[in-house]
mmCIF file of C-alpha atoms in Angstrom:
data_model
loop_
_atom_site.group_PDB
_atom_site.id
_atom_site.type_symbol
_atom_site.label_atom_id
_atom_site.label_comp_id
_atom_site.label_asym_id
_atom_site.label_seq_id
_atom_site.Cartn_x
_atom_site.Cartn_y
_atom_site.Cartn_z
ATOM 1 C CA MET A 1248 99.856 82.347 78.896
ATOM 2 C CA MET A 1249 97.457 83.809 76.513
ATOM 3 C CA ASN A 1250 94.506 81.064 77.999
ATOM 4 C CA HIS A 1251 90.602 82.437 78.273
ATOM 5 C CA PRO A 1252 91.270 85.054 80.754
ATOM 6 C CA ILE A 1253 87.711 84.856 82.418
ATOM 7 C CA LYS A 1254 87.061 80.992 82.362
ATOM 8 C CA ASP A 1255 89.794 80.168 85.043
ATOM 9 C CA LEU A 1256 88.288 83.124 87.333
ATOM 10 C CA THR A 1257 87.417 81.565 90.806
ATOM 11 C CA LYS A 1258 84.264 82.432 92.967
ATOM 12 C CA LYS A 1259 86.195 84.736 94.792
ATOM 13 C CA GLU A 1260 87.548 86.430 91.870
ATOM 14 C CA TRP A 1261 83.827 86.462 89.967
ATOM 15 C CA GLY A 1262 82.973 88.249 93.808
ATOM 16 C CA LEU A 1263 85.916 90.536 93.686
ATOM 17 C CA TRP A 1264 85.200 91.509 90.286
ATOM 18 C CA ILE A 1265 81.711 92.357 90.585
ATOM 19 C CA ALA A 1266 81.447 94.194 93.871
ATOM 20 C CA SER A 1267 84.504 96.504 92.307
ATOM 21 C CA ILE A 1268 82.620 97.483 89.267
ATOM 22 C CA GLY A 1269 78.991 97.724 90.985
ATOM 23 C CA THR A 1270 80.706 99.727 93.241
ATOM 24 C CA ILE A 1271 82.303 102.088 90.819
ATOM 25 C CA LEU A 1272 78.860 102.171 89.173
ATOM 26 C CA THR A 1273 77.488 103.038 92.132
ATOM 27 C CA ALA A 1274 79.932 106.446 92.675
ATOM 28 C CA ASN A 1275 79.141 107.420 89.279
ATOM 29 C CA ILE A 1276 75.570 107.454 89.312
ATOM 30 C CA LEU A 1277 75.535 109.225 93.132
ATOM 31 C CA SER A 1278 77.867 111.633 91.769
ATOM 32 C CA GLY A 1279 75.244 112.835 89.301
ATOM 33 C CA ASN A 1280 77.608 112.419 86.258
ATOM 34 C CA MET A 1281 78.151 109.257 84.618
ATOM 35 C CA ASP A 1282 81.204 110.087 82.973
ATOM 36 C CA ILE A 1283 81.905 107.323 80.481
ATOM 37 C CA LEU A 1284 85.174 107.702 80.240
ATOM 38 C CA THR A 1285 86.125 107.238 83.744
ATOM 39 C CA ILE A 1286 83.510 104.536 84.248
ATOM 40 C CA ALA A 1287 85.387 103.060 81.325
ATOM 41 C CA ALA A 1288 88.768 103.343 82.654
ATOM 42 C CA ALA A 1289 87.795 101.953 85.842
ATOM 43 C CA CYS A 1290 85.916 98.830 84.635
ATOM 44 C CA ILE A 1291 88.979 97.924 82.392
ATOM 45 C CA GLY A 1292 91.384 98.908 85.437
ATOM 46 C CA ILE A 1293 89.881 96.371 87.600
ATOM 47 C CA THR A 1294 89.411 93.722 85.184
ATOM 48 C CA SER A 1295 93.557 94.028 84.702
ATOM 49 C CA LEU A 1296 94.202 93.994 88.242
ATOM 50 C CA ILE A 1297 92.206 90.709 88.486
ATOM 51 C CA LEU A 1298 93.466 89.021 85.715
ATOM 52 C CA ALA A 1299 97.154 90.502 87.105
ATOM 53 C CA ALA A 1300 96.812 89.012 90.564
ATOM 54 C CA LYS A 1301 96.013 85.217 88.653
ATOM 55 C CA GLY A 1302 99.396 86.100 86.865
ATOM 56 C CA ASN A 1303 97.584 86.344 83.799
ATOM 57 C CA VAL A 1304 99.152 88.246 80.327
ATOM 58 C CA TRP A 1305 96.204 89.935 79.054
ATOM 59 C CA ALA A 1306 96.763 91.883 82.354
ATOM 60 C CA GLN A 1307 99.150 93.854 80.457
ATOM 61 C CA ILE A 1308 97.354 94.067 77.420
ATOM 62 C CA LEU A 1309 94.540 95.485 79.121
ATOM 63 C CA MET A 1310 96.918 97.504 81.186
ATOM 64 C CA ILE A 1311 97.723 98.997 77.780
ATOM 65 C CA VAL A 1312 94.551 100.328 77.163
ATOM 66 C CA PHE A 1313 93.867 101.642 80.645
ATOM 67 C CA SER A 1314 96.651 103.765 80.035
ATOM 68 C CA ILE A 1315 95.525 105.709 77.434
ATOM 69 C CA LEU A 1316 92.153 106.044 78.518
ATOM 70 C CA TYR A 1317 93.693 107.390 82.374
ATOM 71 C CA GLY A 1318 95.936 109.984 80.078
ATOM 72 C CA ILE A 1319 92.904 111.183 78.533
ATOM 73 C CA LEU A 1320 91.426 111.645 81.674
ATOM 74 C CA SER A 1321 94.621 113.178 83.879
ATOM 75 C CA TRP A 1322 94.725 115.824 80.632
ATOM 76 C CA GLN A 1323 91.521 116.950 80.836
ATOM 77 C CA PHE A 1324 92.342 118.109 84.608
ATOM 78 C CA ARG A 1325 95.834 119.102 83.678
ATOM 79 C CA TYR A 1326 97.717 116.674 85.541
ATOM 80 C CA TRP A 1327 100.543 116.492 83.100
ATOM 81 C CA GLY A 1328 102.598 114.094 85.433
ATOM 82 C CA GLU A 1329 99.636 111.393 85.369
ATOM 83 C CA MET A 1330 99.421 111.962 81.651
ATOM 84 C CA ILE A 1331 103.104 111.710 80.805
ATOM 85 C CA THR A 1332 103.205 108.536 83.145
ATOM 86 C CA TYR A 1333 100.724 106.690 82.048
ATOM 87 C CA LEU A 1334 101.223 107.296 78.127
ATOM 88 C CA GLY A 1335 104.977 107.754 78.288
ATOM 89 C CA MET A 1336 106.055 105.150 80.780
ATOM 90 C CA THR A 1337 103.467 102.992 81.851
ATOM 91 C CA LEU A 1338 102.354 102.404 78.670
ATOM 92 C CA PRO A 1339 105.544 101.078 76.878
ATOM 93 C CA MET A 1340 106.507 99.223 80.344
ATOM 94 C CA ALA A 1341 103.074 96.966 80.256
ATOM 95 C CA VAL A 1342 104.026 96.318 76.326
ATOM 96 C CA TRP A 1343 107.285 95.197 77.431
ATOM 97 C CA SER A 1344 105.959 93.735 80.196
ATOM 98 C CA THR A 1345 103.516 91.864 77.950
ATOM 99 C CA ILE A 1346 106.308 90.485 75.824
ATOM 100 C CA THR A 1347 107.990 89.235 79.381
ATOM 101 C CA TRP A 1348 105.579 87.740 80.528
ATOM 102 C CA ILE A 1349 104.671 85.624 77.187
ATOM 103 C CA ARG A 1350 108.389 84.399 77.158
ATOM 104 C CA HIS A 1351 108.467 83.300 81.008
ATOM 105 C CA PRO A 1352 105.824 81.399 81.745
ATOM 106 C CA ALA A 1353 104.706 79.095 84.808
ATOM 107 C CA GLU A 1354 104.858 75.313 84.822
ATOM 108 C CA ASN A 1355 101.577 75.104 84.195
ATOM 109 C CA GLY A 1356 101.264 77.033 81.587
ATOM 110 C CA LYS A 1357 98.859 79.327 82.531
ATOM 111 C CA GLU A 1358 100.576 82.158 84.331
ATOM 112 C CA VAL A 1359 104.048 84.037 84.727
ATOM 113 C CA ALA A 1360 106.612 82.532 86.201
ATOM 114 C CA ILE A 1361 107.375 84.642 89.609
ATOM 115 C CA GLN A 1362 111.194 86.369 89.863
ATOM 116 C CA LYS A 1363 112.674 86.811 93.249
ATOM 117 C CA LEU A 1364 114.431 90.156 93.080
ATOM 118 C CA ARG A 1365 118.085 90.246 93.191
ATOM 119 C CA PRO A 1366 120.585 93.014 94.325
ATOM 120 C CA ARG A 1367 120.862 94.092 90.997
ATOM 121 C CA HIS A 1368 117.148 94.603 90.613
ATOM 122 C CA ILE A 1369 117.097 96.614 93.930
ATOM 123 C CA TRP A 1370 120.206 98.741 92.827
ATOM 124 C CA GLY A 1371 118.325 99.348 89.553
ATOM 125 C CA LEU A 1372 114.976 100.312 90.695
ATOM 126 C CA LEU A 1373 116.986 102.603 93.377
ATOM 127 C CA PHE A 1374 119.070 104.526 90.534
ATOM 128 C CA TRP A 1375 116.479 104.803 87.719
ATOM 129 C CA GLY A 1376 113.865 105.815 90.522
ATOM 130 C CA THR A 1377 115.390 108.523 91.563
ATOM 131 C CA ILE A 1378 116.483 109.630 88.273
ATOM 132 C CA THR A 1379 113.548 109.630 86.842
ATOM 133 C CA THR A 1380 111.854 111.561 90.177
ATOM 134 C CA ALA A 1381 114.728 114.314 89.770
ATOM 135 C CA VAL A 1382 113.922 114.523 85.926
ATOM 136 C CA PHE A 1383 110.098 114.537 86.186
ATOM 137 C CA TYR A 1384 109.491 117.027 89.221
ATOM 138 C CA TYR A 1385 111.535 119.597 86.984
ATOM 139 C CA ILE A 1386 109.252 118.985 84.040
ATOM 140 C CA LEU A 1387 105.880 118.991 86.234
ATOM 141 C CA ARG A 1388 106.984 122.476 87.586
ATOM 142 C CA ALA A 1389 107.929 123.694 84.422
ATOM 143 C CA LEU A 1390 104.159 122.859 83.259
ATOM 144 C CA ASP A 1391 102.954 124.330 86.513
ATOM 145 C CA THR A 1392 101.047 121.073 87.114
ATOM 146 C CA PRO A 1393 98.337 121.028 90.330
ATOM 147 C CA ASN A 1394 99.379 119.119 93.506
ATOM 148 C CA LEU A 1395 103.227 119.134 92.557
ATOM 149 C CA VAL A 1396 104.749 117.149 95.136
ATOM 150 C CA PHE A 1397 102.069 114.262 95.399
ATOM 151 C CA SER A 1398 102.323 114.369 91.416
ATOM 152 C CA THR A 1399 105.901 113.675 91.696
ATOM 153 C CA ILE A 1400 105.582 110.898 94.119
ATOM 154 C CA SER A 1401 103.010 109.312 91.725
ATOM 155 C CA VAL A 1402 105.637 109.384 89.093
ATOM 156 C CA THR A 1403 108.114 107.524 91.517
ATOM 157 C CA THR A 1404 105.741 104.996 92.360
ATOM 158 C CA SER A 1405 103.884 104.159 89.143
ATOM 159 C CA PHE A 1406 107.460 104.035 88.212
ATOM 160 C CA LEU A 1407 108.308 101.188 90.546
ATOM 161 C CA ALA A 1408 105.105 99.445 90.039
ATOM 162 C CA ALA A 1409 105.756 99.043 86.307
ATOM 163 C CA ALA A 1410 108.945 98.367 86.423
ATOM 164 C CA LEU A 1411 108.362 95.479 89.266
ATOM 165 C CA THR A 1412 106.076 93.909 87.267
ATOM 166 C CA MET A 1413 108.353 93.992 84.123
ATOM 167 C CA LEU A 1414 110.841 92.075 86.612
ATOM 168 C CA ARG A 1415 107.907 89.438 87.526
ATOM 169 C CA SER A 1416 108.258 90.023 91.203
ATOM 170 C CA SER A 1417 105.286 89.732 93.800
ATOM 171 C CA TYR A 1418 106.088 93.165 95.264
ATOM 172 C CA TYR A 1419 104.631 95.099 91.935
ATOM 173 C CA ALA A 1420 101.300 94.874 93.431
ATOM 174 C CA LEU A 1421 102.418 97.019 96.570
ATOM 175 C CA GLY A 1422 103.808 99.402 93.946
ATOM 176 C CA TYR A 1423 100.544 99.424 92.509
ATOM 177 C CA ALA A 1424 98.792 99.999 96.019
ATOM 178 C CA SER A 1425 101.647 102.580 97.003
ATOM 179 C CA ASN A 1426 100.441 104.751 94.221
ATOM 180 C CA ASP A 1427 96.942 103.919 93.924
ATOM 181 C CA LEU A 1428 97.043 105.776 97.718
ATOM 182 C CA VAL A 1429 98.875 108.584 95.940
ATOM 183 C CA LEU A 1430 96.278 108.591 93.348
ATOM 184 C CA ILE A 1431 93.390 109.124 96.002
ATOM 185 C CA VAL A 1432 94.852 111.922 97.438
ATOM 186 C CA LEU A 1433 95.467 113.879 94.124
ATOM 187 C CA TRP A 1434 91.999 112.960 92.670
ATOM 188 C CA ILE A 1435 90.357 114.036 96.357
ATOM 189 C CA LEU A 1436 92.521 117.095 96.076
ATOM 190 C CA ALA A 1437 90.898 117.519 92.361
ATOM 191 C CA SER A 1438 87.330 116.595 93.380
ATOM 192 C CA LEU A 1439 87.860 120.056 95.681
ATOM 193 C CA GLU A 1440 87.870 122.040 92.578
ATOM 194 C CA SER A 1441 85.340 119.955 90.836
ATOM 195 C CA PRO A 1442 83.120 117.596 92.124
ATOM 196 C CA GLU A 1443 83.022 115.463 89.054
ATOM 197 C CA TYR A 1444 86.015 113.473 89.879
ATOM 198 C CA ILE A 1445 84.970 111.907 93.417
ATOM 199 C CA PRO A 1446 84.254 109.074 91.229
ATOM 200 C CA VAL A 1447 87.902 108.803 90.333
ATOM 201 C CA ALA A 1448 89.089 108.886 94.114
ATOM 202 C CA VAL A 1449 86.404 105.942 94.717
ATOM 203 C CA ASN A 1450 88.096 104.102 91.660
ATOM 204 C CA PHE A 1451 91.252 104.117 92.800
ATOM 205 C CA ALA A 1452 90.372 103.183 96.360
ATOM 206 C CA ILE A 1453 88.654 99.931 94.820
ATOM 207 C CA PHE A 1454 92.334 99.676 92.809
ATOM 208 C CA PHE A 1455 94.058 99.426 96.306
ATOM 209 C CA LEU A 1456 91.965 96.724 97.701
ATOM 210 C CA ASN A 1457 92.212 94.975 94.051
ATOM 211 C CA ASP A 1458 95.986 95.387 94.320
ATOM 212 C CA MET A 1459 96.062 94.000 97.915
ATOM 213 C CA TYR A 1460 94.579 90.887 96.989
ATOM 214 C CA GLY A 1461 96.982 90.633 93.838
ATOM 215 C CA PHE A 1462 99.869 90.789 96.307
ATOM 216 C CA ILE A 1463 98.416 88.196 98.608
ATOM 217 C CA ARG A 1464 97.878 85.912 95.754
ATOM 218 C CA TRP A 1465 101.632 85.881 94.219
ATOM 219 C CA LYS A 1466 102.860 85.553 97.224
ATOM 220 C CA LYS A 1467 100.582 82.331 98.378
ATOM 221 C CA ARG A 1468 102.214 81.021 94.734
ATOM 222 C CA GLU A 1469 105.333 82.011 95.304
ATOM 223 C CA ARG A 1470 105.836 80.081 98.533
ATOM 224 C CA ALA A 1471 104.000 77.438 96.523
ATOM 225 C CA TYR A 1472 107.006 77.030 94.092
ATOM 226 C CA ALA A 1473 109.575 77.779 97.096
#
């Protein structure tokens, strides 16, 4: 599970990774604002998604780093929901997922074993997802968070994505893909006030494509072991 994270990448995955990084760099260059924090967060995030698609535990370690960088980026625009969500929820759940993935390797020892969701998992997700959404809505409203509705939805999708990752479910990628769509909207709205945030919206569009690749790959692996 702690094998070399890069050497097992296929040619398709190398192509996806290089194309994603290239698009992110191009978007930042064309915007005329080469923000190092945005670029670093995006590159680490993309790498994490590629490794997550392979079920490699290093993906969760990189997610911890990404959560810190993205939390700082969100703080700069006063997206308190994003900052609190990634630093207070996604980061600790990524730590928990790291431990869970290490403890549950697949038979080949190179990737995490996939777990099928049971009714108790689904009910737990619905229960805690509802509570998380309600609590964060009032917190974000009290903080006068911009774009409150979308910020609240982002909290919900982030929680579901992180929880499904911890549960080792193939649907983790759909959770993150849903969150990507919400974040695209959030950062487009932010870019209307400050064009420097356009690359961030582009970054999450690339994240969406990588998350969908992760979902397809986990589903193929799930069927292979069925």
